[in-house]
Structures are given as structure tokens and as C-alpha cells.
Amino acid sequence: MNKAYFAGGCFWCTEYDFEKLVGVTQVTSGYAGGHVDNPTYEQVCSETTGHRESVEVAYDSTVITYETLVDHLIRIINPTDATGSFHDQGESYTPAVFYLNESEKEIAERIIKEWDEKKIYKKPLAVKVLPYKNFFKAEDYHQKYHEKNPVRYGMYRMGSGRDEQIKTNNQLNPKQ
């Protein structure tokens, strides 16, 4: 199994959207990229730790590629918002790909460049490509939140505008 790390705004929604992919075996919500060990949700939301709400995606590379995962991230977020994601704003909600090696870095940068070169959006993509520093699993109540709290999750997701953005992303750049 390989692992990949992404920030796409609310980790509940990012987790849910990655779980749908064939070849993804597990998705864990957590915090990546900051300077505090084992931060809490409250610390990350305070915007003082440097972490982003993120997901750890375990996947079978014989079934799904890293390239597909990066492209999927762009499709499930508002990729041009450098200040957050939907109604969640602040550094902890900004999009990023955390690469583990030079190959992953090159793939992420290439995919972002390809989206930008198509001039799909009026603004360039705001997805940062950052070296992996750390990942800390979020508190248990955040894991599989959509299953534990389906009503609250559904209301949150509907109100966030994420599903409309996903629809727009896929209409603007359909999968080939």
C-alpha cells in the first residue's frame, strides 16, 4: 500500500470524496504540515499551528495512480481559493498536495500546470505543492464523520457549496 497526503478544506468532505475511488483502501482525517506535534482540532482551527486539515489516503498503486489522486483532489475542491475552502476560511482550510518524493512533486506540479494551461478558471489554481513534514491523525470523532453523523454531515456539506463546485469542476474539465 502507498500513502498520499492532501489538504482540500474540510477533512470530513475530503475524506468522503476520496473514499469513493476504486483502489483507495483507507482515508484518515488529520492535520499536516504544521510545527506543533499532535495538535488538537481546536489548536489547528486557531490558525497558530501551521497545519491544514488533511487526509492520508492509503491506496493500491496497481489499481489507481498518484496522478489520478492529485487530479481527483482538484475536482473535489474549489481549486482557485487561496484563502480557504468554501465557507471554511483560513490557512488550515487551504488546498495542498504534500509530496513524499521528487516524482510526486513533479506529478502534482504538472497536473496543476495542465489545469492552468487549459484556462478553465479565471484565476490560477491555488493548490500548494509542499514537502511532506508530518501527519497527525485527527480525533476519533472526526474519522468517518459522514457515517457517524449523517444528518449533520449532510447539512454541512449541502451548505458548504462543495457539491456544486464538484459538478462545475467536472463540467469544465471532464475526465477523458
XYZ file of N, CA, C and O in Angstrom, residues 28 44 46 60 73 85 89-90 103 122 137 139 146:
52
model
N -7.842 8.639 6.146
C -7.794 9.075 7.535
C -7.756 10.591 7.582
O -6.938 11.211 6.896
N -5.591 23.624 15.723
C -5.484 23.824 14.278
C -6.439 24.927 13.833
O -6.065 25.799 13.040
N -7.339 27.416 15.438
C -6.879 28.718 15.931
C -5.927 29.388 14.946
O -5.553 30.543 15.132
N -3.852 1.402 -3.462
C -3.176 0.329 -4.178
C -2.743 0.880 -5.526
O -3.589 1.135 -6.400
N -8.247 15.361 -6.360
C -8.252 16.450 -5.371
C -8.750 17.737 -6.008
O -9.617 18.426 -5.452
N -11.559 27.187 1.904
C -12.357 26.285 1.087
C -13.827 26.485 1.411
O -14.257 26.231 2.539
N -12.717 29.257 6.017
C -11.629 30.124 5.573
C -10.487 30.122 6.578
O -10.688 29.862 7.757
N -9.297 30.386 6.092
C -8.098 30.398 6.914
C -7.098 29.380 6.409
O -7.441 28.470 5.634
N 9.327 12.612 -7.521
C 8.382 12.139 -8.531
C 6.973 12.656 -8.235
O 6.277 13.151 -9.134
N -10.861 31.555 -14.269
C -10.385 32.923 -14.488
C -9.127 33.218 -13.676
O -8.361 34.110 -14.012
N -3.085 12.101 13.000
C -4.474 11.670 12.915
C -5.344 12.568 13.778
O -5.005 12.873 14.928
N -8.793 13.584 15.924
C -9.532 12.910 16.983
C -10.523 11.906 16.388
O -11.019 12.085 15.277
N -19.040 11.304 8.238
C -20.251 11.176 7.419
C -21.071 9.943 7.791
O -22.287 9.926 7.605
